[in-house]
Amino acid sequence: YTSVMLNRLMFCYFIQKKGFLNLNVNYLRDKLTWVKQEKGQDRFYDSFYRGFLVSLFHDGLNSPRHQPDFVQKYGRIPYLNGGMFSIHELEEKYPSLDIADEAFESLFAFFDQWHWHLDDRLTASGKDINPDVLGYIFEQYINDRAQMGAYYTKEDITEYIGRNTILPFLMDATKKTDEKPFKTNGEVWQFLRESGDTYIYDAVKKGAGLEIPEDIAIGIDTTKPNLLERRSHWNERTPEAFALPTEIWRETIERLQRYNNIKKKIENGEITEINDFITYNLDIRQFVQDLLSTTEDHLFVKHFYAQLRKVTILDPTCGSGAFLFAALNILEPLYEVCIDRMQAWNESNSHLFKEELEEINGKYRSNIRYFIYKNIILRNLYGVDIMVEATEIAKLRLFLKMVAVVDVVPRDPNLGLDPLPDIDFNIRCGNTLVGYATEKEMQKDLIYGDIFARQEFETKVHNEMDIVAHAYNTFKKVQLEQSSDLETYRTAKLQLKERLKKLNALLNANLHATTNKEMKYEEWEKSHQPFHWLAEYYDIINGNGGFDVIIGNPPYVEYNKKVQGVAVSDIYKLYGYKTIECGNLYAYVIERVSKIICSKGKTGMIIPHSSICTDRMLTLFDLFK
């Protein structure tokens, strides 16, 4: 509950700095002072928590309508939705919870030492707090994360993996719809041929075009004699005009030769596959964006946008959301350029993109970037983590990303802010490795017992899965339609939760009876935290054959390693894994990924070298074949 409260209060600190809490940038501090002053005057008898915060969260930030007496006490407060300020299960379980005023005095005094802002700027003071920092902070204060092999992944790595999986998938999926632009002489590769070295990274180009000194150039030709003598200066440090940091001439010459080779391949039209962008380390992100912004082929944009709206991207061990954030940042400019092009074409021909633009026009109060973020977060991003605190931080950061692009408009309803999406079913808490990934896995556990009982169980599960899939689609549709009222949304969410609970109970009982019946069910469920991909993401696993893109940084932990005196293998026992002899959790995650990714999907994971160079990893290596 401490984590829940900190998340809520940090969110409030961010949005109050933008003026969303009664236009007051010091709202929480001032209200704490005010409540303390009011005590003893027959107005308040409770703590700041019970007498003010609980109602602010549940009746203010989580309610679309505020009564006059509420506004008099709390001022103008936006309705946020998103699930963050709804009544938490811990609040339902412990209704008498209370927190002393002194805790908030201490916390706010600490918070006030920092500069809270929602952009990426950093100052020399070292006192900046922005949403990106929260993930790093989280990984520091949850000590068990490192013990369980989980580490914060920095932005350069998440961006590299994200762009080299998401963009190839989108381009391949677009090609499947319309091959014409992707033919050898089609627009895509013609555009690349005419680009010169535009999409070769600047680091690779450093020094290209400059005349190489004679005492270095003399050693380039390998066909002439006395090569070692001619290369006598090649181990010397390269001058700054040519060099990347720490380079010697040997490395510089090799890099420049690679540059010339790649440039020649581009100009000669030898690059005609999107995967070549990865092979030759080209700027695929800028290439796709430039292509979309300049093409005159409206069908290419139409087909690309269709794939963009439905691509499913998963981090199966998401932590505080570093990879999900990278995916969001990669998708956002692609949505933006597609929408810009469609709107421009629509001005001259209103029938071209009628369906695509219909959901945009008049259906959001905030700006277009907010609309784009909302669509990405609801339609494209999925994450699972074994720690509930991690998933809460991931959701918090995604929400803050949305609020960051909206400014307060005092005269507008809800201060100009559209309600946040509820992503409780996109970002989930559970054990990635325990549970049924596919229907085939479930059926494998049904080979024993009475045939009629098995058939009855299968029928029950299938019926529940169909109902869950329908409930989830209804829930998502309700959120994307701004016209839907609060009651419709809450009813849809409640129905989905109840149906999922019923389906998971069926699957849990079957899994427990098949794999771990020597352990009491309640104890097993608590320690193993089973997560049934088949149930939780039924439409994606069954309807699409799996996720389109899976990226992440799995935990590197020996299965028999002891954490706080207990072996991981004793915390939860794994069954049915071909890679079990590999002895490390990252191998099991990769195997699980291989079962929940679609046939044409792209995977990018950070794994140790041991995965391809040690005997015990042979079963994992077989998955790569």
PDB file of C-alpha atoms in Angstrom, residues 40-291:
ATOM      1  CA  GLY A  40     -10.490  21.745  16.203  1.00  0.00           C
ATOM      2  CA  GLN A  41     -13.083  23.984  14.579  1.00  0.00           C
ATOM      3  CA  ASP A  42     -15.752  21.277  14.320  1.00  0.00           C
ATOM      4  CA  ARG A  43     -15.083  20.774  10.625  1.00  0.00           C
ATOM      5  CA  PHE A  44     -12.553  17.973  10.448  1.00  0.00           C
ATOM      6  CA  TYR A  45     -12.007  15.176  12.922  1.00  0.00           C
ATOM      7  CA  ASP A  46      -9.899  12.916  10.747  1.00  0.00           C
ATOM      8  CA  SER A  47      -6.322  12.861   9.583  1.00  0.00           C
ATOM      9  CA  PHE A  48      -5.291  14.499   6.292  1.00  0.00           C
ATOM     10  CA  TYR A  49      -5.436  11.017   4.781  1.00  0.00           C
ATOM     11  CA  ARG A  50      -8.955  10.093   5.959  1.00  0.00           C
ATOM     12  CA  GLY A  51     -10.394  13.585   5.917  1.00  0.00           C
ATOM     13  CA  PHE A  52      -9.014  14.787   2.586  1.00  0.00           C
ATOM     14  CA  LEU A  53      -6.874  12.478   0.449  1.00  0.00           C
ATOM     15  CA  VAL A  54      -9.195   9.466   0.246  1.00  0.00           C
ATOM     16  CA  SER A  55     -12.032  11.601  -1.099  1.00  0.00           C
ATOM     17  CA  LEU A  56      -9.659  13.494  -3.424  1.00  0.00           C
ATOM     18  CA  PHE A  57      -8.603  10.183  -4.958  1.00  0.00           C
ATOM     19  CA  HIS A  58     -11.892   8.281  -5.119  1.00  0.00           C
ATOM     20  CA  ASP A  59     -14.546  11.015  -5.374  1.00  0.00           C
ATOM     21  CA  GLY A  60     -12.449  13.591  -7.213  1.00  0.00           C
ATOM     22  CA  LEU A  61      -9.811  12.225  -9.560  1.00  0.00           C
ATOM     23  CA  ASN A  62     -11.817   9.031 -10.122  1.00  0.00           C
ATOM     24  CA  SER A  63     -15.236  10.643 -10.639  1.00  0.00           C
ATOM     25  CA  PRO A  64     -16.464  12.592 -13.697  1.00  0.00           C
ATOM     26  CA  ARG A  65     -19.004  14.641 -11.738  1.00  0.00           C
ATOM     27  CA  HIS A  66     -18.270  16.737  -8.652  1.00  0.00           C
ATOM     28  CA  GLN A  67     -20.957  18.165  -6.386  1.00  0.00           C
ATOM     29  CA  PRO A  68     -20.833  21.873  -5.363  1.00  0.00           C
ATOM     30  CA  ASP A  69     -19.820  21.030  -1.778  1.00  0.00           C
ATOM     31  CA  PHE A  70     -16.929  18.932  -3.127  1.00  0.00           C
ATOM     32  CA  VAL A  71     -15.756  21.774  -5.394  1.00  0.00           C
ATOM     33  CA  GLN A  72     -15.962  24.207  -2.475  1.00  0.00           C
ATOM     34  CA  LYS A  73     -13.607  22.034  -0.447  1.00  0.00           C
ATOM     35  CA  TYR A  74     -11.309  20.651  -3.168  1.00  0.00           C
ATOM     36  CA  GLY A  75     -11.511  23.226  -5.951  1.00  0.00           C
ATOM     37  CA  ARG A  76     -11.534  22.264  -9.640  1.00  0.00           C
ATOM     38  CA  ILE A  77     -10.172  18.743 -10.012  1.00  0.00           C
ATOM     39  CA  PRO A  78     -10.069  16.789 -13.293  1.00  0.00           C
ATOM     40  CA  TYR A  79     -11.533  13.343 -13.774  1.00  0.00           C
ATOM     41  CA  LEU A  80      -8.544  11.170 -14.666  1.00  0.00           C
ATOM     42  CA  ASN A  81      -9.895   7.602 -14.899  1.00  0.00           C
ATOM     43  CA  GLY A  82      -7.093   5.101 -15.693  1.00  0.00           C
ATOM     44  CA  GLY A  83      -7.770   2.987 -12.598  1.00  0.00           C
ATOM     45  CA  MET A  84      -4.999   4.587 -10.533  1.00  0.00           C
ATOM     46  CA  PHE A  85      -7.386   6.407  -8.199  1.00  0.00           C
ATOM     47  CA  SER A  86     -10.190   3.848  -8.032  1.00  0.00           C
ATOM     48  CA  ILE A  87     -10.670   1.943  -4.786  1.00  0.00           C
ATOM     49  CA  HIS A  88      -7.705  -0.431  -4.527  1.00  0.00           C
ATOM     50  CA  GLU A  89      -8.175  -4.049  -3.435  1.00  0.00           C
ATOM     51  CA  LEU A  90      -6.042  -3.312  -0.359  1.00  0.00           C
ATOM     52  CA  GLU A  91      -8.400  -0.454   0.549  1.00  0.00           C
ATOM     53  CA  GLU A  92     -11.348  -2.818   0.215  1.00  0.00           C
ATOM     54  CA  LYS A  93      -9.599  -5.445   2.335  1.00  0.00           C
ATOM     55  CA  TYR A  94      -8.473  -2.971   5.031  1.00  0.00           C
ATOM     56  CA  PRO A  95     -11.133  -0.214   5.169  1.00  0.00           C
ATOM     57  CA  SER A  96      -9.764   1.191   8.450  1.00  0.00           C
ATOM     58  CA  LEU A  97      -6.353   2.064   6.960  1.00  0.00           C
ATOM     59  CA  ASP A  98      -4.985   5.398   8.137  1.00  0.00           C
ATOM     60  CA  ILE A  99      -1.765   7.373   7.712  1.00  0.00           C
ATOM     61  CA  ALA A 100      -0.518   9.970  10.181  1.00  0.00           C
ATOM     62  CA  ASP A 101      -0.213  13.619   9.126  1.00  0.00           C
ATOM     63  CA  GLU A 102       3.466  13.532  10.056  1.00  0.00           C
ATOM     64  CA  ALA A 103       4.120  11.057   7.241  1.00  0.00           C
ATOM     65  CA  PHE A 104       2.797  13.530   4.664  1.00  0.00           C
ATOM     66  CA  GLU A 105       4.626  16.466   6.240  1.00  0.00           C
ATOM     67  CA  SER A 106       7.880  14.556   5.942  1.00  0.00           C
ATOM     68  CA  LEU A 107       7.151  13.251   2.441  1.00  0.00           C
ATOM     69  CA  PHE A 108       6.044  16.616   1.014  1.00  0.00           C
ATOM     70  CA  ALA A 109       9.101  18.295   2.543  1.00  0.00           C
ATOM     71  CA  PHE A 110      11.236  15.744   0.703  1.00  0.00           C
ATOM     72  CA  PHE A 111       9.265  16.059  -2.561  1.00  0.00           C
ATOM     73  CA  ASP A 112       9.533  19.856  -2.441  1.00  0.00           C
ATOM     74  CA  GLN A 113      13.329  19.621  -2.662  1.00  0.00           C
ATOM     75  CA  TRP A 114      13.020  18.434  -6.270  1.00  0.00           C
ATOM     76  CA  HIS A 115      12.022  20.029  -9.564  1.00  0.00           C
ATOM     77  CA  TRP A 116       9.009  18.105 -10.906  1.00  0.00           C
ATOM     78  CA  HIS A 117       8.350  18.389 -14.622  1.00  0.00           C
ATOM     79  CA  LEU A 118       6.911  16.275 -17.403  1.00  0.00           C
ATOM     80  CA  ASP A 119       9.459  16.941 -20.140  1.00  0.00           C
ATOM     81  CA  ASP A 120      12.926  15.509 -20.715  1.00  0.00           C
ATOM     82  CA  ARG A 121      14.953  18.576 -19.745  1.00  0.00           C
ATOM     83  CA  LEU A 122      17.591  18.243 -17.067  1.00  0.00           C
ATOM     84  CA  THR A 123      19.325  21.077 -15.280  1.00  0.00           C
ATOM     85  CA  ALA A 124      22.744  21.320 -13.706  1.00  0.00           C
ATOM     86  CA  SER A 125      21.168  21.295 -10.234  1.00  0.00           C
ATOM     87  CA  GLY A 126      20.763  17.503 -10.282  1.00  0.00           C
ATOM     88  CA  LYS A 127      17.356  17.963  -8.637  1.00  0.00           C
ATOM     89  CA  ASP A 128      15.145  17.107 -11.591  1.00  0.00           C
ATOM     90  CA  ILE A 129      12.403  14.490 -11.437  1.00  0.00           C
ATOM     91  CA  ASN A 130      10.696  13.493 -14.677  1.00  0.00           C
ATOM     92  CA  PRO A 131       8.717  10.334 -15.579  1.00  0.00           C
ATOM     93  CA  ASP A 132      11.753   8.627 -17.111  1.00  0.00           C
ATOM     94  CA  VAL A 133      13.574   8.864 -13.791  1.00  0.00           C
ATOM     95  CA  LEU A 134      10.816   6.944 -12.000  1.00  0.00           C
ATOM     96  CA  GLY A 135      11.734   3.626 -13.622  1.00  0.00           C
ATOM     97  CA  TYR A 136      15.323   3.959 -12.490  1.00  0.00           C
ATOM     98  CA  ILE A 137      14.250   4.962  -8.961  1.00  0.00           C
ATOM     99  CA  PHE A 138      11.921   1.979  -8.778  1.00  0.00           C
ATOM    100  CA  GLU A 139      14.642  -0.498  -9.701  1.00  0.00           C
ATOM    101  CA  GLN A 140      16.786   0.975  -6.915  1.00  0.00           C
ATOM    102  CA  TYR A 141      14.261   0.849  -4.087  1.00  0.00           C
ATOM    103  CA  ILE A 142      12.997  -2.670  -4.791  1.00  0.00           C
ATOM    104  CA  ASN A 143      16.065  -4.615  -3.674  1.00  0.00           C
ATOM    105  CA  ASP A 144      14.688  -8.011  -4.679  1.00  0.00           C
ATOM    106  CA  ARG A 145      14.710  -6.995  -8.341  1.00  0.00           C
ATOM    107  CA  ALA A 146      18.506  -7.302  -8.618  1.00  0.00           C
ATOM    108  CA  GLN A 147      18.508 -10.541  -6.641  1.00  0.00           C
ATOM    109  CA  MET A 148      15.986 -11.920  -9.113  1.00  0.00           C
ATOM    110  CA  GLY A 149      18.139 -10.870 -12.064  1.00  0.00           C
ATOM    111  CA  ALA A 150      16.121  -7.819 -13.133  1.00  0.00           C
ATOM    112  CA  TYR A 151      17.932  -4.622 -14.071  1.00  0.00           C
ATOM    113  CA  TYR A 152      16.920  -1.255 -15.481  1.00  0.00           C
ATOM    114  CA  THR A 153      17.680  -1.057 -19.213  1.00  0.00           C
ATOM    115  CA  LYS A 154      18.819   2.318 -20.513  1.00  0.00           C
ATOM    116  CA  GLU A 155      17.126   4.185 -23.338  1.00  0.00           C
ATOM    117  CA  ASP A 156      19.790   3.670 -26.022  1.00  0.00           C
ATOM    118  CA  ILE A 157      19.446  -0.112 -25.723  1.00  0.00           C
ATOM    119  CA  THR A 158      15.644  -0.200 -25.542  1.00  0.00           C
ATOM    120  CA  GLU A 159      15.418   2.126 -28.546  1.00  0.00           C
ATOM    121  CA  TYR A 160      17.878   0.019 -30.583  1.00  0.00           C
ATOM    122  CA  ILE A 161      16.001  -3.218 -29.921  1.00  0.00           C
ATOM    123  CA  GLY A 162      12.611  -1.563 -30.332  1.00  0.00           C
ATOM    124  CA  ARG A 163      13.248   0.040 -33.718  1.00  0.00           C
ATOM    125  CA  ASN A 164      14.934  -3.069 -35.162  1.00  0.00           C
ATOM    126  CA  THR A 165      11.966  -5.292 -34.355  1.00  0.00           C
ATOM    127  CA  ILE A 166       8.889  -3.046 -34.603  1.00  0.00           C
ATOM    128  CA  LEU A 167       9.743  -1.324 -37.894  1.00  0.00           C
ATOM    129  CA  PRO A 168      10.755  -4.470 -39.824  1.00  0.00           C
ATOM    130  CA  PHE A 169       7.521  -6.109 -38.677  1.00  0.00           C
ATOM    131  CA  LEU A 170       5.400  -3.142 -39.796  1.00  0.00           C
ATOM    132  CA  MET A 171       7.111  -2.935 -43.177  1.00  0.00           C
ATOM    133  CA  ASP A 172       6.826  -6.700 -43.771  1.00  0.00           C
ATOM    134  CA  ALA A 173       3.150  -6.630 -42.754  1.00  0.00           C
ATOM    135  CA  THR A 174       2.518  -3.716 -45.150  1.00  0.00           C
ATOM    136  CA  LYS A 175       4.308  -5.605 -47.918  1.00  0.00           C
ATOM    137  CA  LYS A 176       2.020  -8.570 -47.326  1.00  0.00           C
ATOM    138  CA  THR A 177      -0.961  -6.295 -47.999  1.00  0.00           C
ATOM    139  CA  ASP A 178       0.531  -4.633 -51.098  1.00  0.00           C
ATOM    140  CA  GLU A 179       3.769  -5.901 -52.675  1.00  0.00           C
ATOM    141  CA  LYS A 180       3.986  -3.270 -55.421  1.00  0.00           C
ATOM    142  CA  PRO A 181       5.996  -0.597 -53.502  1.00  0.00           C
ATOM    143  CA  PHE A 182       8.416  -3.306 -52.283  1.00  0.00           C
ATOM    144  CA  LYS A 183       9.369  -4.750 -55.645  1.00  0.00           C
ATOM    145  CA  THR A 184      13.007  -4.306 -56.702  1.00  0.00           C
ATOM    146  CA  ASN A 185      12.120  -1.199 -58.734  1.00  0.00           C
ATOM    147  CA  GLY A 186       9.285  -0.169 -56.435  1.00  0.00           C
ATOM    148  CA  GLU A 187       9.018   3.135 -54.603  1.00  0.00           C
ATOM    149  CA  VAL A 188      10.480   1.894 -51.307  1.00  0.00           C
ATOM    150  CA  TRP A 189      13.837   0.833 -52.734  1.00  0.00           C
ATOM    151  CA  GLN A 190      13.925   3.627 -55.305  1.00  0.00           C
ATOM    152  CA  PHE A 191      13.593   6.066 -52.402  1.00  0.00           C
ATOM    153  CA  LEU A 192      16.533   4.392 -50.655  1.00  0.00           C
ATOM    154  CA  ARG A 193      18.700   4.382 -53.819  1.00  0.00           C
ATOM    155  CA  GLU A 194      18.242   8.112 -54.219  1.00  0.00           C
ATOM    156  CA  SER A 195      19.053   8.858 -50.583  1.00  0.00           C
ATOM    157  CA  GLY A 196      22.849   8.589 -50.869  1.00  0.00           C
ATOM    158  CA  ASP A 197      24.266   8.181 -47.374  1.00  0.00           C
ATOM    159  CA  THR A 198      21.334   9.857 -45.584  1.00  0.00           C
ATOM    160  CA  TYR A 199      20.456   6.706 -43.623  1.00  0.00           C
ATOM    161  CA  ILE A 200      24.006   5.754 -42.705  1.00  0.00           C
ATOM    162  CA  TYR A 201      24.514   6.934 -39.124  1.00  0.00           C
ATOM    163  CA  ASP A 202      26.713   9.993 -38.583  1.00  0.00           C
ATOM    164  CA  ALA A 203      29.072   7.993 -36.392  1.00  0.00           C
ATOM    165  CA  VAL A 204      29.832   5.662 -39.308  1.00  0.00           C
ATOM    166  CA  LYS A 205      30.330   8.650 -41.649  1.00  0.00           C
ATOM    167  CA  LYS A 206      32.778  10.496 -39.378  1.00  0.00           C
ATOM    168  CA  GLY A 207      35.812  11.464 -41.484  1.00  0.00           C
ATOM    169  CA  ALA A 208      34.295  10.348 -44.806  1.00  0.00           C
ATOM    170  CA  GLY A 209      35.227  12.736 -47.620  1.00  0.00           C
ATOM    171  CA  LEU A 210      38.406  13.941 -45.904  1.00  0.00           C
ATOM    172  CA  GLU A 211      41.762  13.118 -47.492  1.00  0.00           C
ATOM    173  CA  ILE A 212      43.543  10.400 -45.551  1.00  0.00           C
ATOM    174  CA  PRO A 213      47.184  11.311 -44.725  1.00  0.00           C
ATOM    175  CA  GLU A 214      49.733   9.774 -47.089  1.00  0.00           C
ATOM    176  CA  ASP A 215      51.580   7.795 -44.395  1.00  0.00           C
ATOM    177  CA  ILE A 216      48.252   6.065 -43.562  1.00  0.00           C
ATOM    178  CA  ALA A 217      46.829   5.761 -47.078  1.00  0.00           C
ATOM    179  CA  ILE A 218      49.958   3.939 -48.239  1.00  0.00           C
ATOM    180  CA  GLY A 219      48.917   0.905 -46.205  1.00  0.00           C
ATOM    181  CA  ILE A 220      45.423   0.494 -47.663  1.00  0.00           C
ATOM    182  CA  ASP A 221      46.353  -1.602 -50.712  1.00  0.00           C
ATOM    183  CA  THR A 222      46.877  -5.173 -49.455  1.00  0.00           C
ATOM    184  CA  THR A 223      48.174  -6.481 -52.828  1.00  0.00           C
ATOM    185  CA  LYS A 224      51.484  -4.622 -52.636  1.00  0.00           C
ATOM    186  CA  PRO A 225      54.533  -5.941 -50.698  1.00  0.00           C
ATOM    187  CA  ASN A 226      55.833  -4.771 -47.294  1.00  0.00           C
ATOM    188  CA  LEU A 227      52.352  -4.391 -45.798  1.00  0.00           C
ATOM    189  CA  LEU A 228      53.517  -4.302 -42.172  1.00  0.00           C
ATOM    190  CA  GLU A 229      56.037  -1.591 -42.973  1.00  0.00           C
ATOM    191  CA  ARG A 230      53.462   0.431 -44.873  1.00  0.00           C
ATOM    192  CA  ARG A 231      51.101   0.160 -41.910  1.00  0.00           C
ATOM    193  CA  SER A 232      53.653   1.174 -39.300  1.00  0.00           C
ATOM    194  CA  HIS A 233      51.483   4.151 -38.194  1.00  0.00           C
ATOM    195  CA  TRP A 234      48.144   2.317 -38.187  1.00  0.00           C
ATOM    196  CA  ASN A 235      48.176   1.656 -34.425  1.00  0.00           C
ATOM    197  CA  GLU A 236      48.505   5.372 -33.636  1.00  0.00           C
ATOM    198  CA  ARG A 237      45.575   7.412 -32.321  1.00  0.00           C
ATOM    199  CA  THR A 238      43.459   8.904 -35.151  1.00  0.00           C
ATOM    200  CA  PRO A 239      43.188  12.750 -35.215  1.00  0.00           C
ATOM    201  CA  GLU A 240      39.862  14.167 -34.031  1.00  0.00           C
ATOM    202  CA  ALA A 241      38.727  15.275 -37.511  1.00  0.00           C
ATOM    203  CA  PHE A 242      38.556  11.608 -38.591  1.00  0.00           C
ATOM    204  CA  ALA A 243      38.065   9.721 -35.366  1.00  0.00           C
ATOM    205  CA  LEU A 244      35.368   8.461 -33.113  1.00  0.00           C
ATOM    206  CA  PRO A 245      36.430   8.463 -29.423  1.00  0.00           C
ATOM    207  CA  THR A 246      39.470   6.244 -28.703  1.00  0.00           C
ATOM    208  CA  GLU A 247      39.848   5.143 -32.356  1.00  0.00           C
ATOM    209  CA  ILE A 248      43.218   4.253 -33.841  1.00  0.00           C
ATOM    210  CA  TRP A 249      43.876   4.453 -37.588  1.00  0.00           C
ATOM    211  CA  ARG A 250      43.354   0.712 -38.069  1.00  0.00           C
ATOM    212  CA  GLU A 251      39.807   1.022 -36.740  1.00  0.00           C
ATOM    213  CA  THR A 252      39.109   4.266 -38.604  1.00  0.00           C
ATOM    214  CA  ILE A 253      40.146   2.827 -41.966  1.00  0.00           C
ATOM    215  CA  GLU A 254      38.033  -0.281 -41.390  1.00  0.00           C
ATOM    216  CA  ARG A 255      35.005   1.863 -40.500  1.00  0.00           C
ATOM    217  CA  LEU A 256      35.422   4.133 -43.538  1.00  0.00           C
ATOM    218  CA  GLN A 257      35.790   1.128 -45.823  1.00  0.00           C
ATOM    219  CA  ARG A 258      32.577  -0.255 -44.384  1.00  0.00           C
ATOM    220  CA  TYR A 259      30.908   3.117 -44.979  1.00  0.00           C
ATOM    221  CA  ASN A 260      31.994   3.148 -48.648  1.00  0.00           C
ATOM    222  CA  ASN A 261      30.852  -0.451 -49.101  1.00  0.00           C
ATOM    223  CA  ILE A 262      27.374   0.225 -47.655  1.00  0.00           C
ATOM    224  CA  LYS A 263      26.965   3.455 -49.618  1.00  0.00           C
ATOM    225  CA  LYS A 264      27.838   1.621 -52.839  1.00  0.00           C
ATOM    226  CA  LYS A 265      25.282  -1.096 -52.082  1.00  0.00           C
ATOM    227  CA  ILE A 266      22.615   1.573 -51.548  1.00  0.00           C
ATOM    228  CA  GLU A 267      23.447   3.418 -54.787  1.00  0.00           C
ATOM    229  CA  ASN A 268      23.609   0.182 -56.807  1.00  0.00           C
ATOM    230  CA  GLY A 269      20.201  -0.966 -55.556  1.00  0.00           C
ATOM    231  CA  GLU A 270      21.604  -4.028 -53.799  1.00  0.00           C
ATOM    232  CA  ILE A 271      19.519  -3.443 -50.675  1.00  0.00           C
ATOM    233  CA  THR A 272      15.982  -4.670 -51.333  1.00  0.00           C
ATOM    234  CA  GLU A 273      14.969  -6.274 -48.028  1.00  0.00           C
ATOM    235  CA  ILE A 274      13.943  -4.419 -44.902  1.00  0.00           C
ATOM    236  CA  ASN A 275      16.078  -6.731 -42.742  1.00  0.00           C
ATOM    237  CA  ASP A 276      19.155  -5.379 -44.553  1.00  0.00           C
ATOM    238  CA  PHE A 277      18.672  -2.192 -42.546  1.00  0.00           C
ATOM    239  CA  ILE A 278      19.625  -4.206 -39.475  1.00  0.00           C
ATOM    240  CA  THR A 279      22.441  -6.099 -41.192  1.00  0.00           C
ATOM    241  CA  TYR A 280      24.061  -2.857 -42.358  1.00  0.00           C
ATOM    242  CA  ASN A 281      23.005  -0.826 -39.299  1.00  0.00           C
ATOM    243  CA  LEU A 282      21.036   1.782 -41.254  1.00  0.00           C
ATOM    244  CA  ASP A 283      18.683   4.323 -39.708  1.00  0.00           C
ATOM    245  CA  ILE A 284      15.474   2.407 -40.322  1.00  0.00           C
ATOM    246  CA  ARG A 285      13.470   4.681 -38.067  1.00  0.00           C
ATOM    247  CA  GLN A 286      14.239   7.855 -40.030  1.00  0.00           C
ATOM    248  CA  PHE A 287      13.916   6.031 -43.357  1.00  0.00           C
ATOM    249  CA  VAL A 288      10.357   4.828 -42.687  1.00  0.00           C
ATOM    250  CA  GLN A 289       9.318   8.214 -41.329  1.00  0.00           C
ATOM    251  CA  ASP A 290      10.742  10.063 -44.360  1.00  0.00           C
ATOM    252  CA  LEU A 291       9.159   7.581 -46.761  1.00  0.00           C
TER     253      LEU A 291
END
